[in-house]
Coordinates of N, CA and C in Angstrom, one line a residue:
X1 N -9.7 -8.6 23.4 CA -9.6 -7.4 22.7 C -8.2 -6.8 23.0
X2 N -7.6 -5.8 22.1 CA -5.9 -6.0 22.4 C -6.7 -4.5 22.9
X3 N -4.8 -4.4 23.8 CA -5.2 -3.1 24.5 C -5.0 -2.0 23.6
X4 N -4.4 -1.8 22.6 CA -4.2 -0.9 21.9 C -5.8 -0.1 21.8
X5 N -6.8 -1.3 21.3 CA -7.9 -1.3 20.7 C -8.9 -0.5 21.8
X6 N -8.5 -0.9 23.2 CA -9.3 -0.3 24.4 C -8.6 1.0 24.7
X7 N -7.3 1.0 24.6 CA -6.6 2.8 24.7 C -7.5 4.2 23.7
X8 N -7.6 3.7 22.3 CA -8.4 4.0 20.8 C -9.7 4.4 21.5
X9 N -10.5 3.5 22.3 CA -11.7 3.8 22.8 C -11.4 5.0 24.2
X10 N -11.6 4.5 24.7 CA -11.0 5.1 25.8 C -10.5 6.5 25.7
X11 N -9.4 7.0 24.6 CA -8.8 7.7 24.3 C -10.2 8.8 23.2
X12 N -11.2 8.4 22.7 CA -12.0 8.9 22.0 C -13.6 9.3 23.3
X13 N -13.6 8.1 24.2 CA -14.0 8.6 25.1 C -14.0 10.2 25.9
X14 N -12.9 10.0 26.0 CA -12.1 11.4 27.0 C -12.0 12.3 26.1
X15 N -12.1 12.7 24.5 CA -11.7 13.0 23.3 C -13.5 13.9 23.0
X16 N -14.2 13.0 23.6 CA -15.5 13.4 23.1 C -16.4 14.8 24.1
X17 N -16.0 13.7 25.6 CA -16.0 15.3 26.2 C -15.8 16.1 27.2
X18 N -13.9 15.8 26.4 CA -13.5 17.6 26.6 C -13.9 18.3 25.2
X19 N -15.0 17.8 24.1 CA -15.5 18.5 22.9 C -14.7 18.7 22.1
X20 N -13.4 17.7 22.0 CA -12.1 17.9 20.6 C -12.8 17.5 19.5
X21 N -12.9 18.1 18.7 CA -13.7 17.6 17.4 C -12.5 17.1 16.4
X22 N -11.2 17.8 16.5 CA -10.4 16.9 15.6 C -9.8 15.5 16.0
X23 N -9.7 15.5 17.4 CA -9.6 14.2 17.9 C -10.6 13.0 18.2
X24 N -12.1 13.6 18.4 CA -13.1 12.5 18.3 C -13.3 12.0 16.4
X25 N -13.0 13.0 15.9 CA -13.2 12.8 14.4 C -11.9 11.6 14.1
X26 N -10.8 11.7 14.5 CA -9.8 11.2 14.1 C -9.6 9.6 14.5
X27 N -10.2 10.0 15.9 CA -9.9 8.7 16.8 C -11.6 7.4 16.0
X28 N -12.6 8.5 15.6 CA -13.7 8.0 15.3 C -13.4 7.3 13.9
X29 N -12.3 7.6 13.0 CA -12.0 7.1 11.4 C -11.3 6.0 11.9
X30 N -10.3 6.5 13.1 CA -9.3 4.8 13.3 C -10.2 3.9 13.3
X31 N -10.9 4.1 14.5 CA -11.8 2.7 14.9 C -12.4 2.6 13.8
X32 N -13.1 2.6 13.5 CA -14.2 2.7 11.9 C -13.1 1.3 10.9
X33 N -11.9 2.1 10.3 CA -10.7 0.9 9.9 C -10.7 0.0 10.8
X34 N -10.5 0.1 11.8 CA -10.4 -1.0 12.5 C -11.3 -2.1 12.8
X35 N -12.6 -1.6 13.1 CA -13.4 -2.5 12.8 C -13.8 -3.1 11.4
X36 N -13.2 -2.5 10.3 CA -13.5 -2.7 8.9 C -12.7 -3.9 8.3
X37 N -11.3 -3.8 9.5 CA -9.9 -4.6 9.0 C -10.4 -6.0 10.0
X38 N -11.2 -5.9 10.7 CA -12.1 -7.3 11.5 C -13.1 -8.2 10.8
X39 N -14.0 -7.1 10.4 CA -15.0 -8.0 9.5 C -14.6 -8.6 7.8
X40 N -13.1 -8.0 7.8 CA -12.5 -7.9 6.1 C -12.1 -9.9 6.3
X41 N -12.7 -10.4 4.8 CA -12.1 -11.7 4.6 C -13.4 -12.9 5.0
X42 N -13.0 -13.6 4.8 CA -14.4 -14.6 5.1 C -14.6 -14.7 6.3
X43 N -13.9 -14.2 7.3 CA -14.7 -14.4 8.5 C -14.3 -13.5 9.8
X44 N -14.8 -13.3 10.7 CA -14.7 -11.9 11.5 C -13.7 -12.1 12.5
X45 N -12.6 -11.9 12.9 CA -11.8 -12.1 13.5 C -11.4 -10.7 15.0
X46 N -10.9 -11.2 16.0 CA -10.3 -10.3 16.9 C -8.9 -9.6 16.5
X47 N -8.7 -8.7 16.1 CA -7.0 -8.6 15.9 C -6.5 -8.1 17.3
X48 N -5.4 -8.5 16.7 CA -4.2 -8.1 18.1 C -3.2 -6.9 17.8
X49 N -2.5 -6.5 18.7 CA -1.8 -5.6 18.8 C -1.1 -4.7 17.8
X50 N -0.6 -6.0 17.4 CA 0.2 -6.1 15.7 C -0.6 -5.6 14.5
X51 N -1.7 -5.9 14.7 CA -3.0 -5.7 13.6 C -3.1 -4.4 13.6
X52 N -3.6 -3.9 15.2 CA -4.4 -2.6 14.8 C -3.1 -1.5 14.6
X53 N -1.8 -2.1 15.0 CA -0.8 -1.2 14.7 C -0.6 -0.9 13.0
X54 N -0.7 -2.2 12.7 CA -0.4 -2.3 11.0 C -2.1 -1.3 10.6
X55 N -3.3 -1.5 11.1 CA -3.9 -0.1 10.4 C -3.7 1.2 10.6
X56 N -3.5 1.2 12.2 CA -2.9 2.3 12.0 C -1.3 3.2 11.6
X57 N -0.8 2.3 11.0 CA 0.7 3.0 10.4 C -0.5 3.2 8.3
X58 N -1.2 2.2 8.3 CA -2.1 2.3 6.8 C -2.2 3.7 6.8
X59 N -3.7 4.1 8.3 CA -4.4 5.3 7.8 C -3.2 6.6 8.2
X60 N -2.3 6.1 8.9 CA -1.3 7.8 8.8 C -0.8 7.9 7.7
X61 N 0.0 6.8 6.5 CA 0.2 7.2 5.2 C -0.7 7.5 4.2
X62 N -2.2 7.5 4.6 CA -3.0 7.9 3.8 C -3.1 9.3 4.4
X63 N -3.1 9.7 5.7 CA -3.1 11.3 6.4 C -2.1 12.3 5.2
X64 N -1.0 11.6 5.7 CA 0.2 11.7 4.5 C 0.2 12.3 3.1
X65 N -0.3 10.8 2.4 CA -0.5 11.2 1.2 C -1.5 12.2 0.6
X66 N -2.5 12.4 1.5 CA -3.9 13.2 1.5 C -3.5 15.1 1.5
X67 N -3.0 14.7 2.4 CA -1.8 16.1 2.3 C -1.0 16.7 1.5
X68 N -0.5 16.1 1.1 CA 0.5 16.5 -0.1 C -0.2 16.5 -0.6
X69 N -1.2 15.9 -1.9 CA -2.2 16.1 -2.8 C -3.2 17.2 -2.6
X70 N -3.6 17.9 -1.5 CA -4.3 18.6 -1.1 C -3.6 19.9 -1.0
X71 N -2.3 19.6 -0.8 CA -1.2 20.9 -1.0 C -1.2 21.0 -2.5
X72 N -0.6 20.5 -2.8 CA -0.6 20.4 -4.4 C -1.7 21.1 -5.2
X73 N -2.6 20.6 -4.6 CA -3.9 21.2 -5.6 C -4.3 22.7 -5.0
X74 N -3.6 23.0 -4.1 CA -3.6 25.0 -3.1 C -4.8 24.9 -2.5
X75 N -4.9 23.5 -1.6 CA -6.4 23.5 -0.7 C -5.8 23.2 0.4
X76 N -5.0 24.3 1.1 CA -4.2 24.3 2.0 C -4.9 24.1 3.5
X77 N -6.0 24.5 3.1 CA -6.9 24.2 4.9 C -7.0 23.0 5.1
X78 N -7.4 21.8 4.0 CA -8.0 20.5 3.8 C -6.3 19.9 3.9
X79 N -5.4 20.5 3.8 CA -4.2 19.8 3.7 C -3.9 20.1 5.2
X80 N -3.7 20.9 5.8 CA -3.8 21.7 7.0 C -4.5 20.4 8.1
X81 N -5.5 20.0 7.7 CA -6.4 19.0 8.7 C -5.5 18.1 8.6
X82 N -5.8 17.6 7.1 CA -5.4 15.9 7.1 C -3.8 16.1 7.9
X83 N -2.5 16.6 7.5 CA -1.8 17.0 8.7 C -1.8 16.6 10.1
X84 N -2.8 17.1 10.4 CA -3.2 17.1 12.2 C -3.9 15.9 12.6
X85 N -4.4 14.8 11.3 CA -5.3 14.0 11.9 C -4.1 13.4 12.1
X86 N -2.9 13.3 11.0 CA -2.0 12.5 10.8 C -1.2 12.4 12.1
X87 N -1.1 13.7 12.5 CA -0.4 14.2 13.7 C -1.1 13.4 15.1
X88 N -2.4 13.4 14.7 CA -3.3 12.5 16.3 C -2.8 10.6 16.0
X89 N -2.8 10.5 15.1 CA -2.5 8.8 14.7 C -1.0 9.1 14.9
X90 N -0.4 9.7 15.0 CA 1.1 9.5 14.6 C 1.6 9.1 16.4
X91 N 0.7 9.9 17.4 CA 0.7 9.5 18.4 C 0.6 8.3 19.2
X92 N -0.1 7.5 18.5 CA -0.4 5.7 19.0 C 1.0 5.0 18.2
X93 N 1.5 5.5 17.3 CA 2.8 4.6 16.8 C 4.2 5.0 17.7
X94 N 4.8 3.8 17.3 CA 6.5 3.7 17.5 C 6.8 5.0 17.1
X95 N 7.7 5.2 18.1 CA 8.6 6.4 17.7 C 9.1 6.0 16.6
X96 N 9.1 6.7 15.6 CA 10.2 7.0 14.0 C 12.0 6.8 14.4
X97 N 12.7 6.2 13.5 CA 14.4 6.2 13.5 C 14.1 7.2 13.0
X98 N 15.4 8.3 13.6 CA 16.1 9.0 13.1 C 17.1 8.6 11.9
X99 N 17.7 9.5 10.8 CA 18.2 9.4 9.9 C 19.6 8.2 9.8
X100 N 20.1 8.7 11.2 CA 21.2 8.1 11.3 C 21.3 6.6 12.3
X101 N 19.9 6.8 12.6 CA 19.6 4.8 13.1 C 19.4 4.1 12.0
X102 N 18.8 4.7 11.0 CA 17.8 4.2 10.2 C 19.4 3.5 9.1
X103 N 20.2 4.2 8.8 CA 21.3 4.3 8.0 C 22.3 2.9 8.8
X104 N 22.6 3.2 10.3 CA 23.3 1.9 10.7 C 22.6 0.5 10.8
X105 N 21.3 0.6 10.8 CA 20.3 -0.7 10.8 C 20.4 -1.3 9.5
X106 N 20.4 -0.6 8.4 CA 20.3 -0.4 6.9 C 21.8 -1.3 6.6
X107 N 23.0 -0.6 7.6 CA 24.3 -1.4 7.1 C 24.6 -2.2 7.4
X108 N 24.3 -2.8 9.2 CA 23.9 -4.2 9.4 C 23.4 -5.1 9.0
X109 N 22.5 -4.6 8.3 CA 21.5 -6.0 7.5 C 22.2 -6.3 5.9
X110 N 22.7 -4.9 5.2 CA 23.8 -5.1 4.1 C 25.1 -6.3 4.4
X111 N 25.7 -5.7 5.8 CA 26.8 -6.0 6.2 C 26.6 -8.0 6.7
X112 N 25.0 -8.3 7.1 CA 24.5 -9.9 7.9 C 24.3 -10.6 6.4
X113 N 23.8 -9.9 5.3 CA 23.2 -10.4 4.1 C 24.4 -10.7 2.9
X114 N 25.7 -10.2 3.1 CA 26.4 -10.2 2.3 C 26.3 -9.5 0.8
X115 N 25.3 -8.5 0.7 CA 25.0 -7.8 -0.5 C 25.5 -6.9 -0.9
X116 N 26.1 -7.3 -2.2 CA 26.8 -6.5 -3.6 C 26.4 -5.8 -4.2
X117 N 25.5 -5.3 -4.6 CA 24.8 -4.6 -5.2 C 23.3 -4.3 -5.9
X118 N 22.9 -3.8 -6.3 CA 21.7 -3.5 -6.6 C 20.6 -4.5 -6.8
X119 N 21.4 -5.6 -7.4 CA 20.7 -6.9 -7.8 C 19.9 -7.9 -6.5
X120 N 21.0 -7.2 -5.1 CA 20.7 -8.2 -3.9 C 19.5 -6.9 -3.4
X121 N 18.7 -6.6 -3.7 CA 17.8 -4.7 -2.9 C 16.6 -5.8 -2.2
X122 N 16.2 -6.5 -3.3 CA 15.3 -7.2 -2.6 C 15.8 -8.1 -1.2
X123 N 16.4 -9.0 -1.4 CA 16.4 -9.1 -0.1 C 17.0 -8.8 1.1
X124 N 17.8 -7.6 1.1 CA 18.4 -6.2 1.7 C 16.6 -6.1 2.6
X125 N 16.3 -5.5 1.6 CA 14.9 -5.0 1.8 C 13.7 -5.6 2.6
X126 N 13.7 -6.9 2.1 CA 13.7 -8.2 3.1 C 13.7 -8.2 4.3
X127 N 14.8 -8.1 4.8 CA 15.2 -8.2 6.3 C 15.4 -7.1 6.7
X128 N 15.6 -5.6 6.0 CA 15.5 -4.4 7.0 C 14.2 -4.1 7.4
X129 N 13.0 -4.5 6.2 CA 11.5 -4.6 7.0 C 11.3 -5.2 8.0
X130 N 11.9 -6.1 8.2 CA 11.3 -6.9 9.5 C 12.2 -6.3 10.6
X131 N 13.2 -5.7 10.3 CA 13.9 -5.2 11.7 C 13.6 -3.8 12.0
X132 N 12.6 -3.1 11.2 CA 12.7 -1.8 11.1 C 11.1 -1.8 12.3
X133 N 10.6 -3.1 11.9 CA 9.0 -3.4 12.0 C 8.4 -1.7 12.3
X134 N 8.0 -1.2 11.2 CA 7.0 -0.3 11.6 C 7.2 1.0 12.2
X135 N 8.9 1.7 12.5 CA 9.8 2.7 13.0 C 9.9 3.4 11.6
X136 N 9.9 3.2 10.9 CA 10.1 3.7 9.3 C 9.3 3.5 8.4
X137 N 9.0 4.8 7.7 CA 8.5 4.8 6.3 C 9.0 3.8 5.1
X138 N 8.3 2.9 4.5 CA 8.7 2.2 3.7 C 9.9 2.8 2.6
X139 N 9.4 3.7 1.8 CA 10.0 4.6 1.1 C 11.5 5.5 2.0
X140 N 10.9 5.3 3.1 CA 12.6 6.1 3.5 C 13.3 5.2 3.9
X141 N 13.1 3.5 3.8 CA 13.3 2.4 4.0 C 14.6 1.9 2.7
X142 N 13.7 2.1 1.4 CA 14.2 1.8 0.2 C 15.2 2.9 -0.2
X143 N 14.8 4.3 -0.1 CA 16.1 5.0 -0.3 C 17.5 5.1 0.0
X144 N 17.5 4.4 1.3 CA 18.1 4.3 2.6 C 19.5 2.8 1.6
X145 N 18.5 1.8 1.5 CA 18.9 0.5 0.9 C 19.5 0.9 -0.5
X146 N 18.6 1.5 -1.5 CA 19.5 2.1 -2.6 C 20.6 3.0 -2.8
X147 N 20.8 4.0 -1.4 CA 22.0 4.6 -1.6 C 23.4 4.3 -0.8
X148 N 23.2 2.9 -0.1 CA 24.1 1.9 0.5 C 24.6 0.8 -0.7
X149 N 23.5 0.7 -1.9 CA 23.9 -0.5 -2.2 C 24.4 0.0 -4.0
X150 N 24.0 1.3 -4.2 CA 24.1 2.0 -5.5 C 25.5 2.4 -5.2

């Protein structure tokens, strides 16, 4: 079992009672994906570190997007949560680049790839994912690549 996956427990354990109801709720939806992203595919597998990281970067952009949409529609309490759940998941991930890591990592990979312009985004894009692995929003990823390469 990866430890990530025993911290999640553990961490909902202790979550449950000191009586946090937005953190047993929260920690109780990761696992729930987690076990969902196990039994997903023809056959049931253990993930590893990497795995339950990749769900949980999924369900914070869903925290994310949940929110804005919830703002949007003036259901500001329900936007208000999803926020905070996002805020409890955002805590098991990689610290985030800042603007201006995110911008030099972005020029290195321009600068290793030899890319001219717009036409080369894909595979710009290519290799700053895998160096970014999971420190960055995809989307703040690509704008990053488009206003280096525009």
């Amino acid at each position: 079992m990866s430890a990530l996956k025993d911290r999640l427990r553990a961490d909902l354990t202790s979550a449950m009672k000191s009586r946090d109801e937005l953190r047993t709720a929260t920690l109780r939806m990761v696992l729930a994906a987690v076990s969902a992203e196990e039994v997903a595919g023809k056959e049931a597998r253990e993930l590893s570190d990497d795995d339950v990281l990749a769900v949980l970067r999924r369900e914070a952009k869903r925290r994310r997007e949940a929110a804005e949409a919830f703002g949007a529609a003036g259901r500001a309490e329900q936007a208000e949560r999803e926020r905070a759940e996002g805020e409890v998941v955002a805590g098991y991930l990689p610290a985030q680049l800042d603007d201006a890591d995110l911008a030099a990592l972005v020029a290195d990979v321009v600068t290793r790839t030899g890319a001219t312009g717009m036409k080369d985004m894909g595979r710009v894009m290519g290799a700053a994912n895998a160096e970014v692995a999971g420190r960055a929003d995809g989307s703040r990823v690509a704008a990053e690549v488009r206003r280096q390469l525009g």
